[in-house]
XYZ file of C-alpha atoms in Angstrom:
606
model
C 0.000 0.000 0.000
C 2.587 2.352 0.925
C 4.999 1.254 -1.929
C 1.826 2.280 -4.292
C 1.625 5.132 -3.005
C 5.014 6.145 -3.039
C 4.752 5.253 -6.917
C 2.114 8.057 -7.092
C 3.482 10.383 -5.571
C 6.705 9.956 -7.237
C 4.872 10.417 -10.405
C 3.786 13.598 -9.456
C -0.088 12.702 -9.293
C -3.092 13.927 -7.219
C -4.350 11.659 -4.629
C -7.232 11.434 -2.361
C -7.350 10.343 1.228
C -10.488 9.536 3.008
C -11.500 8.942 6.535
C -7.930 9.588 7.748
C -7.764 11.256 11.557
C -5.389 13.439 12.638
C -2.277 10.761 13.432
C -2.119 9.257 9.760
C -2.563 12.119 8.241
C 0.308 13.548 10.195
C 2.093 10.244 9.025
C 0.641 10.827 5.460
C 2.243 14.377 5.222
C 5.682 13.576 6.459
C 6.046 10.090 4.556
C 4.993 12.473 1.056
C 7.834 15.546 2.106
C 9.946 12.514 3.207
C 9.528 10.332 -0.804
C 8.970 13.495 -2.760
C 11.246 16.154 -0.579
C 8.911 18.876 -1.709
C 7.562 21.410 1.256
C 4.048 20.623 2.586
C 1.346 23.643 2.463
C -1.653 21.904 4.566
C -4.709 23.870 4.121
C -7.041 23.781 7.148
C -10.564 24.733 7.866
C -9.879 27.414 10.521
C -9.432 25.155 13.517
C -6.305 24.480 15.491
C -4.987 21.572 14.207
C -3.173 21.049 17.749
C -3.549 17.109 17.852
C -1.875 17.216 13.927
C 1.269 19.791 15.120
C 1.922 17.301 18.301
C 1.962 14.040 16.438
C 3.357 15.737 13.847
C 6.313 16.343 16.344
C 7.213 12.795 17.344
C 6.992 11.179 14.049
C 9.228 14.197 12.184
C 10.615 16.688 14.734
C 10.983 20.451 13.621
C 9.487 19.803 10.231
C 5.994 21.740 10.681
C 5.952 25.754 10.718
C 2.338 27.403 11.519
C 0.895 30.414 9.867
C -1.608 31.459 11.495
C -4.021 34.121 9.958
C -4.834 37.644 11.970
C -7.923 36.669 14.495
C -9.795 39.702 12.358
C -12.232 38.876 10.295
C -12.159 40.463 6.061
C -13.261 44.326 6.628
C -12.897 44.333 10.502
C -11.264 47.661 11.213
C -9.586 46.736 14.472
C -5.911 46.127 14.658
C -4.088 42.429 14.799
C -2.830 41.399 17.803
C 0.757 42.152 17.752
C 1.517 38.403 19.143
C -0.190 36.667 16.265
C 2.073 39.366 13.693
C 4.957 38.316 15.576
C 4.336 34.518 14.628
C 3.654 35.369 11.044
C 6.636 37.112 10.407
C 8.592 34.331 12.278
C 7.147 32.020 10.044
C 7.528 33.956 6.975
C 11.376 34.250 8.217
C 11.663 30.482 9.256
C 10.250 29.659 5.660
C 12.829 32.111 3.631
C 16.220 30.799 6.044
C 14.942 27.226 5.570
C 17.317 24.850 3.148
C 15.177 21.663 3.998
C 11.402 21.068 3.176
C 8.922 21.684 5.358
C 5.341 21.170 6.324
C 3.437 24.562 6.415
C -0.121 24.324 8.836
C -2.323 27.057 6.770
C -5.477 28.180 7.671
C -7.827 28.758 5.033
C -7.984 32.786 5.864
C -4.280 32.858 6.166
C -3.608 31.377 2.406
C -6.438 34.127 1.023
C -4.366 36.795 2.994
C -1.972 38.734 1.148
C 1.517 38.836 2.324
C 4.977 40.984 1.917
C 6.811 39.738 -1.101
C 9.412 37.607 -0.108
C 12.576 40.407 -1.784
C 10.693 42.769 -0.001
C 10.588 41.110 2.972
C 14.040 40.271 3.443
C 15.043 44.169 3.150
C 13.015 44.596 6.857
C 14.345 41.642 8.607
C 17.902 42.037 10.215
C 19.693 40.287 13.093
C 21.567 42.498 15.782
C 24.398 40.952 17.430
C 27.141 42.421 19.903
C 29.509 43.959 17.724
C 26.857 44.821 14.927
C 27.350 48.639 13.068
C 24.105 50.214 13.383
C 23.894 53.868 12.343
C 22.178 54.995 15.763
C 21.183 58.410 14.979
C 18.438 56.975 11.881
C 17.302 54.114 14.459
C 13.795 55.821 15.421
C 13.130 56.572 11.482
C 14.374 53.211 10.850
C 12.215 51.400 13.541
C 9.220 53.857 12.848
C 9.006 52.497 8.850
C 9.030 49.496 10.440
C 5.788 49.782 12.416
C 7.247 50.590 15.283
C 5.719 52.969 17.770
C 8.293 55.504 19.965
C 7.060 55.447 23.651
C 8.534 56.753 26.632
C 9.016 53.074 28.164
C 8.870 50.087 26.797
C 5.904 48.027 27.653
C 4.122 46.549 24.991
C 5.103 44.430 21.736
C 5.614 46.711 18.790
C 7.531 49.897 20.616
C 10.861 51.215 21.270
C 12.318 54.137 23.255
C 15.746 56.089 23.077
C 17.431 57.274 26.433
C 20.932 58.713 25.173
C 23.071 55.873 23.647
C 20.446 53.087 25.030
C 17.483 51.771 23.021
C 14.407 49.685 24.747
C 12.308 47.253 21.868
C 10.014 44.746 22.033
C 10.014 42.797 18.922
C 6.496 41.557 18.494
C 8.036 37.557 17.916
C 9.971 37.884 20.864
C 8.425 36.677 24.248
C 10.169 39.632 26.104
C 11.967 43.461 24.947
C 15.246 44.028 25.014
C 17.443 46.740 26.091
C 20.601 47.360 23.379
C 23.483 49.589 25.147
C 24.946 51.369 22.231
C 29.211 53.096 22.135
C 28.540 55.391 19.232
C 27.160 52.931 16.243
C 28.452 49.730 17.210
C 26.299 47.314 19.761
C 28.098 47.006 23.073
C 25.619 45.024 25.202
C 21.647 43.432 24.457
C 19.825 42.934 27.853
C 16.246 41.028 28.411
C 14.213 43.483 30.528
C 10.849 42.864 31.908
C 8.298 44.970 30.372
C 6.787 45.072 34.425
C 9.396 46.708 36.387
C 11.706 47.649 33.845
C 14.658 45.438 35.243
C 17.396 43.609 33.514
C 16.390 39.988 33.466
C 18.923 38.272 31.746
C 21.613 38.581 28.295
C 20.980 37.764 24.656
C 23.145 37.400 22.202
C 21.391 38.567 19.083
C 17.617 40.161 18.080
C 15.959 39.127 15.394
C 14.596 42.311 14.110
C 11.048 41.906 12.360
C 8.435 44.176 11.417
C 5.615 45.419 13.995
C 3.169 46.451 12.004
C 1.882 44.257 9.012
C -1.117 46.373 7.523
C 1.705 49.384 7.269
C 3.841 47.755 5.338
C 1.056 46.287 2.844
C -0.520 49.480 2.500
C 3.308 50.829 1.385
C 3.776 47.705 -0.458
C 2.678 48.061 -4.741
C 2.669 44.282 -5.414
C 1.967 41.753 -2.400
C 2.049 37.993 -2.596
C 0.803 34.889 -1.092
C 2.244 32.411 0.982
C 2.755 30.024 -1.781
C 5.368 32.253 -3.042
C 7.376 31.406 0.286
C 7.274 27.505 -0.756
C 9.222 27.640 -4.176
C 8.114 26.859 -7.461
C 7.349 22.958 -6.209
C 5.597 22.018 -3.510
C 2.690 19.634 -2.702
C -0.764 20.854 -1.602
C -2.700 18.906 1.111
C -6.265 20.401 1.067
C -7.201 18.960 4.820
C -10.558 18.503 4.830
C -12.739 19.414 1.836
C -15.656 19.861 3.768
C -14.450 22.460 6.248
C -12.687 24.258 4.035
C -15.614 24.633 2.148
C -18.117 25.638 5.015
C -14.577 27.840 5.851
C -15.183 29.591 2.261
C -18.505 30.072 2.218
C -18.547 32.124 5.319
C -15.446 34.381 4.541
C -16.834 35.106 1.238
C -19.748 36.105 2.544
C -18.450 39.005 4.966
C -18.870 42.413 4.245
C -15.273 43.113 3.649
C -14.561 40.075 1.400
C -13.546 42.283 -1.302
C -10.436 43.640 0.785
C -7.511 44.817 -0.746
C -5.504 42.524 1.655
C -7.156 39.353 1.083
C -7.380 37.453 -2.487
C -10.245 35.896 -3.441
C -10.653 31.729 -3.562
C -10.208 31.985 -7.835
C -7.295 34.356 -7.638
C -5.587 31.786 -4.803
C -6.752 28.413 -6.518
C -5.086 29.268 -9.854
C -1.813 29.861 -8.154
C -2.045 26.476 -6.145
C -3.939 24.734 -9.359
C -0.514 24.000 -10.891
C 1.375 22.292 -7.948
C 0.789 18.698 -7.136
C -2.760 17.819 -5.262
C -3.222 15.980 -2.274
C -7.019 15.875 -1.326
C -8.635 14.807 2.365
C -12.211 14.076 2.699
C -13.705 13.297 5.853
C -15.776 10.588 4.568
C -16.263 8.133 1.599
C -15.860 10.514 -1.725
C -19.290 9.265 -3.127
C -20.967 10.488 -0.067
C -20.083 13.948 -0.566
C -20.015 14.392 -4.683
C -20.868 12.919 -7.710
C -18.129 11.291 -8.798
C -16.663 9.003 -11.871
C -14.814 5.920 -11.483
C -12.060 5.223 -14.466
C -12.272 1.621 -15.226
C -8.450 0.953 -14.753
C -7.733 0.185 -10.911
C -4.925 -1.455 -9.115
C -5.135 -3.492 -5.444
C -4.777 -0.402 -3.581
C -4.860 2.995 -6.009
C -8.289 3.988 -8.346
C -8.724 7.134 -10.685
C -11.664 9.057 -9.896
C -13.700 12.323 -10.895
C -14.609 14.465 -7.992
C -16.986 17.671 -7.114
C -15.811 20.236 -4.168
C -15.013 23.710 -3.767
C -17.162 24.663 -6.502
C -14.446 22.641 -9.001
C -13.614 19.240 -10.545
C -11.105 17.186 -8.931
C -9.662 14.103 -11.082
C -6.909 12.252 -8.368
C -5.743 8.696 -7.706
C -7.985 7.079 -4.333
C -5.765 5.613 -2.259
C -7.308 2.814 0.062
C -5.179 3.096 2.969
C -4.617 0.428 5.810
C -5.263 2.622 8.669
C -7.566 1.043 11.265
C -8.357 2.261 14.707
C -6.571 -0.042 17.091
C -8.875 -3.299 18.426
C -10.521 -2.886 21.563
C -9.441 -6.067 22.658
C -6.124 -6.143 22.642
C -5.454 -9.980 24.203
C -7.494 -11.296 21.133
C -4.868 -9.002 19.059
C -1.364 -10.799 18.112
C 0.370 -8.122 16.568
C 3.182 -6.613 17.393
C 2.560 -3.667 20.219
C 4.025 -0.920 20.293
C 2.942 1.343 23.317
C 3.962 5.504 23.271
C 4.406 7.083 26.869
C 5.708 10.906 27.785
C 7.908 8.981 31.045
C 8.607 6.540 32.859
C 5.246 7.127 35.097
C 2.728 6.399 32.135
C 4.506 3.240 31.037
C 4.875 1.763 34.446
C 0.450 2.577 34.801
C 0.266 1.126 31.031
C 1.968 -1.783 31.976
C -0.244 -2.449 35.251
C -3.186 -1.715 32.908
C -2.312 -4.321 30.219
C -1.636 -7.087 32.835
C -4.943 -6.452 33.788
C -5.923 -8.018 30.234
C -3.449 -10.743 30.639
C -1.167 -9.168 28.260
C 2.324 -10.077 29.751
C 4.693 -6.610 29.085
C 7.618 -8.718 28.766
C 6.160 -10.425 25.758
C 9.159 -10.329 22.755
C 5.899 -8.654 20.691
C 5.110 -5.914 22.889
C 7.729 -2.689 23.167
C 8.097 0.529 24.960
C 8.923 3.639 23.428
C 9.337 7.318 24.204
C 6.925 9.669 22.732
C 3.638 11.293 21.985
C 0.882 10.692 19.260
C -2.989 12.237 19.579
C -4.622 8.464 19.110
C -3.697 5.044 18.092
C -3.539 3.295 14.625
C -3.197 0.147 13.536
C -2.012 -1.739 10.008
C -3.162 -4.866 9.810
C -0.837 -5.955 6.691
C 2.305 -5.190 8.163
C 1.082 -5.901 10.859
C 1.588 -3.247 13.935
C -0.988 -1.486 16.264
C 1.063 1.399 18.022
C -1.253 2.408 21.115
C 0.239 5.859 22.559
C -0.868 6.954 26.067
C -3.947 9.471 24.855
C -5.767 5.886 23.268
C -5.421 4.269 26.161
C -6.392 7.062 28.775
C -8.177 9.164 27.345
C -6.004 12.289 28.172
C -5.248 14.539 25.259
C -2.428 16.955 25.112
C -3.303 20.432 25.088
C -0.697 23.068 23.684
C -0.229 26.427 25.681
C 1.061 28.877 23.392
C 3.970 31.221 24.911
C 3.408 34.334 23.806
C 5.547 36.710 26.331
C 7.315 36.319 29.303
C 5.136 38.946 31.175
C 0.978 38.850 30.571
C -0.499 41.411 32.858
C -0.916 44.867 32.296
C 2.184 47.032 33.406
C 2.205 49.635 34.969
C 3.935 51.973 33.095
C 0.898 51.755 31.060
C -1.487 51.970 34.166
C -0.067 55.305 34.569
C -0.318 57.241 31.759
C -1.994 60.176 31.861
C -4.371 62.280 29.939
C -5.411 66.139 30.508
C -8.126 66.207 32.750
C -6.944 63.060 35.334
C -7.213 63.259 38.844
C -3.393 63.055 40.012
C -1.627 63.425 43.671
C 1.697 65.340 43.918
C 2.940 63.755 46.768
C 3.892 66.724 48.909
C 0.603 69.286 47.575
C -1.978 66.592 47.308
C -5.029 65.867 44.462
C -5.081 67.791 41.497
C -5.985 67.758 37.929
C -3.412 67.195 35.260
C -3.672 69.718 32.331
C -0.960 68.293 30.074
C 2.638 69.515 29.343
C 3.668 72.995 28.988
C 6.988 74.649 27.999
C 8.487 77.345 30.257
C 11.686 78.946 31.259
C 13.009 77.204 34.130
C 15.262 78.847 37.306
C 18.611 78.471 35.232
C 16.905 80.585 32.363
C 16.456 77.486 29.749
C 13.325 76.450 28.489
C 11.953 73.038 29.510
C 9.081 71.022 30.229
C 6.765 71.034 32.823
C 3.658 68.845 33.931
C 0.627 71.497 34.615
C -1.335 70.782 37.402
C -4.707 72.465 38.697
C -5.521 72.550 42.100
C -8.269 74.532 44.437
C -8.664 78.617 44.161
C -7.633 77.722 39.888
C -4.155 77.409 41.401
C -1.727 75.776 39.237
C 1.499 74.018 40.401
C 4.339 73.463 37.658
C 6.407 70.500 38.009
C 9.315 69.593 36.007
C 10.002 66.420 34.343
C 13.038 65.740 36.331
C 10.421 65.261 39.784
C 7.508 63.450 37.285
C 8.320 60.923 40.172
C 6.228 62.560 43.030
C 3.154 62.170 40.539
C 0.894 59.509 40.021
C -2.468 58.776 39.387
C -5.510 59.342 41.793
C -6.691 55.807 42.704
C -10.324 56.110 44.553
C -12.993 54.125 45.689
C -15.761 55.993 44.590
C -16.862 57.529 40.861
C -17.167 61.072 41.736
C -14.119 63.178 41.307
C -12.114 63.962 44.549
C -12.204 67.422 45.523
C -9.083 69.774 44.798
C -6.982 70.201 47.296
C -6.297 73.424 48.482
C -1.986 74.724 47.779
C -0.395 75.647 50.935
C -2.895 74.359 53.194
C -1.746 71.742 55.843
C -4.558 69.616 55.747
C -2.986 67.304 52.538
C 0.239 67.296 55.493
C -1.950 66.174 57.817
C -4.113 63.475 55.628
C -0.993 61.902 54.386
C 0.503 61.733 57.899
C -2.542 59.741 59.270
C -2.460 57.534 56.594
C 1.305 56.548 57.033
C 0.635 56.328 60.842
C -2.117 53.833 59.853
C 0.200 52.121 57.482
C 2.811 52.124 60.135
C 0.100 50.586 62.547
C -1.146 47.633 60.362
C 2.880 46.913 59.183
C 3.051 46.173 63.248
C 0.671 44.166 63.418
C 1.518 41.794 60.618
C 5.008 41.781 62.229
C 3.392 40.819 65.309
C 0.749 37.902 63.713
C 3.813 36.462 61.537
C 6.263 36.330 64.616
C 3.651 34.460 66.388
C 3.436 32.288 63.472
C 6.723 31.733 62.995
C 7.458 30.475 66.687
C 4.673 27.977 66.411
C 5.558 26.588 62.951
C 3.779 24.780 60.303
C 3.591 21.260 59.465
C 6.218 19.899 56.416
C 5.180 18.122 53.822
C 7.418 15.067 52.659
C 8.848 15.026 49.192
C 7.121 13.984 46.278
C 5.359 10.900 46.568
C 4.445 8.862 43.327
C 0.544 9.550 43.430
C 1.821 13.091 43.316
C 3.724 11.872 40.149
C 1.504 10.335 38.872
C -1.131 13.194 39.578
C 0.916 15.655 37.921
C 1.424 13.545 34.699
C -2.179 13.566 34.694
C -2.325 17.459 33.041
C -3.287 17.669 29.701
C -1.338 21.164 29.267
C 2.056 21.974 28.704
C 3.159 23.818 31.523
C 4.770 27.339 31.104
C 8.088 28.413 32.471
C 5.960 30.694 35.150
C 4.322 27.891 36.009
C 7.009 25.819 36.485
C 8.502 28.258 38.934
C 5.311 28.581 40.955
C 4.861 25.000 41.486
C 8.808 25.074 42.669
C 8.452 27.948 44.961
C 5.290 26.577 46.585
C 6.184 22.740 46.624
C 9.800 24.143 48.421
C 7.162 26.476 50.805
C 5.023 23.369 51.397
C 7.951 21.245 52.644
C 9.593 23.506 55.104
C 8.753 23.887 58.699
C 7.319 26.801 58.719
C 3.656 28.173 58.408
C 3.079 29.031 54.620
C 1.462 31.653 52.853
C 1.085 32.035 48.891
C -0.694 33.981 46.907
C -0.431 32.538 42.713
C -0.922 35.731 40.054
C -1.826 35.315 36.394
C -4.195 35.963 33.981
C -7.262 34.034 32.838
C -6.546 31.124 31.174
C -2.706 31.205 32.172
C -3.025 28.256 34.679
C -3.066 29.659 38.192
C -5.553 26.757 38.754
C -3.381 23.735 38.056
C -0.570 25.506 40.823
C -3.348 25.468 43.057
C -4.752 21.633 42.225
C -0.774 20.845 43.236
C -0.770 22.382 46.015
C -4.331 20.606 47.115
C -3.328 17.081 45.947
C 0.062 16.929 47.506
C -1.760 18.427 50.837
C -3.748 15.178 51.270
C -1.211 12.952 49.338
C 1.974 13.186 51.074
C 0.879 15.804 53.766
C -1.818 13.444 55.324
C -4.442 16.385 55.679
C -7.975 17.805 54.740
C -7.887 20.565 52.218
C -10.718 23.257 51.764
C -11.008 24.931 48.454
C -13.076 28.028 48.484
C -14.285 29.593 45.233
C -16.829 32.176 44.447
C -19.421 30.937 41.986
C -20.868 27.658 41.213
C -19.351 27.085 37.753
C -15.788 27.409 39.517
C -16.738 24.731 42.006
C -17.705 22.715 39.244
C -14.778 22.829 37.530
């Protein structure tokens, strides 16, 4: 079967797959780069194809590149996420370094989306290492071409800021900014910073300097391209799944902004593709979903047919693969095994589990391999069942997407102000801010000021060099504060009381945690292997943040001491799993009773 359809696609014919699931047809796509060693574009219906890229990833490591497509609909005027044009342009830059095929996972809205042309592309993207010669002085035109936006601090993908001979940027592929020291036009030093307190994090040895704006540089471009063009002039074309890439197409050409400059249209995108070699998926038999024609010349496992979908005709050899879903019973099964486990922890419950059957692991036909596939198949003619961990438990993989190192909002950001704010000057109290304002300063030089408005139309002038002592007025109620009055005491005396109170309540934590500390807490053993096994029960991939928070508070957790921890994060980061630890390995190793308190139902049921 496979030696048939190596023949085929040797030959440089269409073919059609049916029924395959997401494992084979990962196997599918490498074995055709792998015979042919043409690049892969696989055309998708819109959904993450998440079990394909992690089975993908065992059976051909570092072959697949996504391109994802901007999260805007055709006509939308709202702005891409700068994360998802970071991973374009890495992509786009992946595909153009590349000197060995690859396998390109393509949404159906990202082929239709225009692109930079791949010459014009190249004169955007640089790499900055120390020792580079970068003209410093044309930086911030350079950088601003580029999409770039100048800010005061760095704190969001897609902006840059000059302080003398240092420059802060956040590439929009990179997962945090960096801070380049500069000795005239040569690089000196490149620092990792966090975009949260503005602190030094770490060294780098080069940026990879991409655009940060993708709609600028299309509207600037005169002739844009597809992806295709990043492929070559030979490449194969795996159309996923015919039937939700048509239900894909008939909704995006139905959107008000279909006709978009930046988007082709299915014709315009077809013709290009029409002349590469065809590889066709349908979800079901062929017949089922199309008229079709049968050509009277067949072999065992290959037969020419005539097809319907996408609104075209489709001739391509059927292939009738040997892929079956693996036998329930596996002791009635005497094929060669072969079982896929992520450690040492899932084999050793695998093997407990198939002894179970009376399916001795030691058996010369079973083996036990490293590794990770989305479901099991099995070939009867060759014959081999491979069973990977997911089949047998049920637990799928689920990929977390790093997108930056820091996810909350900073709060640089927090802090910017607009005329009219409520602010407090820490020695005159609340006022208004009216903006900036130039005036000549005690040493007779003109400078900047921040204008502030306080009670009586007073104003107070405050010079950039003491911007520290203001910050925004943070209430508890809607209204806006009342004024407060300049040269009064009363702002002396209100911030006096408060500090007292702060003073007060610092006391008595010190008090409540020495008492704590002389009593203790109770320690938690080590790791036990429910814990283990507990742990290798979590579908996602954890973060590095994560990994960190389950260190800190597992380390907490086993000292003798009473423990407090309080776990940050945004939603959907994971802050939940860290807290599942810490519950499990409570009653696990710790012996005790843990009470989880959340505030609605749904949350409990979860």
């Amino acid at each position: 079967s496979f030696a048939a359809l190596q023949k085929a696609l040797s030959s440089g014919e269409s073919i059609l797959f049916e029924s395959l699931w997401d494992v084979p047809k990962a196997l599918v796509a490498a074995f055709a780069v792998q015979k042919t060693g043409k690049s892969l574009l696989l055309i998708t219906g819109g959904v993450r194809e998440d079990a394909f890229f992690d089975s993908l990833d065992t059976l051909a490591p570092s072959l697949a590149i996504e391109f994802p497509s901007w999260e805007t609909l055709p006509g939308e005027e709202i702005t891409p996420s700068p994360d998802i044009i970071g991973k374009r342009f890495d992509a786009l830059s992946a595909l153009l370094q590349r000197k060995k095929p690859s396998i390109v996972l393509c949404p159906l809205q990202a082929l239709l989306q225009k692109v930079i042309p791949k010459e014009e592309l190249k004169k955007h993207l640089g790499v900055w290492k120390k020792g580079s010669k970068i003209p410093f002085g044309s930086l911030p035109e350079k950088l601003t071409q580029l999409g770039y936006k100048r800010s005061t601090v760095v704190s969001d993908k897609g902006e840059f800021a000059v302080r003398g001979s240092i420059l802060d940027l956040y590439p929009p592929a990179s997962p945090d900014p960096f801070r380049v020291e500069f000795w005239g036009d040569e690089i000196e030093e490149i620092r990792i910073f966090d975009s949260i307190g503005q602190k030094s994090i770490g060294s780098a040895t080069e940026i990879v300097l991409a655009p940060a704006n993708e709609q600028l540089l299309l509207q600037k471009t005169a002739k844009l391209s597809s992806i295709a063009e990043y492929l070559g002039d030979d490449f194969l074309v795996f159309w996923d799944d015919l039937v939700a890439i048509e239900e894909t197409w008939a909704t995006l050409k139905n959107m008000p902004g279909a006709a978009s400059p930046f988007f082709y249209s299915f014709d315009e995108i077809f013709k290009r593709l029409k002349k590469e070699q065809q590889l066709y998926g349908a979800p079901q038999a062929i017949e089922d979903l199309s008229p079709v024609q049968l050509n009277r010349e067949r072999s065992k496992h290959l037969q020419g047919v005539s097809f319907e979908a996408l609104g075209k005709s489709f001739s391509a050899q059927r292939w009738y693969h040997l892929f079956r879903r693996p036998p329930e019973d596996l002791a009635e099964d005497d094929s060669p095994l072969l079982f896929l486990n992520a450690n040492e922890t899932e084999e050793n419950e695998i093997k407990k589990q198939i002894k179970e059957q009376d399916i001795d692991p030691a058996s010369p036909r079973i083996r036990f391999e490293r590794g990770y596939l989305a479901s099991g198949f099995s070939i009867p003619d060759l014959p081999l069942t491979v069973l990977p961990n997911a089949e047998l438990t049920g637990r799928k993989r689920i990929r977390r997407q790093k997108w930056r190192g820091t996810t909350h909002t900073p709060a640089a950001e927090f802090h910017q102000l607009s005329p009219g704010d409520p602010v407090v000057h820490f020695h005159s109290g609340i006022g208004k801010y009216l903006g900036m304002e130039k005036h000549v300063n005690h040493l007779g030089q003109e400078t900047e000021f921040m204008a502030i408005q306080y009670a009586e139309a007073s104003k107070l002038f405050v010079p950039l060099s003491q911007a520290y002592l203001v910050s925004r007025y943070i209430g508890t109620e809607e209204a806006a504060p009342t004024l407060s009055q300049l040269g009064s005491k009363r702002w002396q005396n209100t911030r006096i009381a408060a500090q007292q109170q702060i003073v007060g309540y610092a006391n008595d934590l010190l008090q409540l945690y020495a008492e704590r500390a002389v009593h203790g807490g109770a320690a938690c053993p080590p790791d036990g292997e429910l814990m283990r096994q507990f742990e290798d029960d979590f579908p996602y991939t954890e973060t590095s943040d994560q990994l960190k928070a389950i260190g800190e508070l597992k380390a907490d957790m086993m000292a003798p001491k009473s423990m407090d921890r309080l776990i940050c994060g945004d939603v959907g980061y994971g802050k939940t799993e860290v807290s599942m630890r810490a519950a499990f390995k409570t009653v696990a190793d710790g012996k005790k009773q843990v009470a989880v308190l959340v505030p609605t139902t749904v949350l409990a049921m979860q």
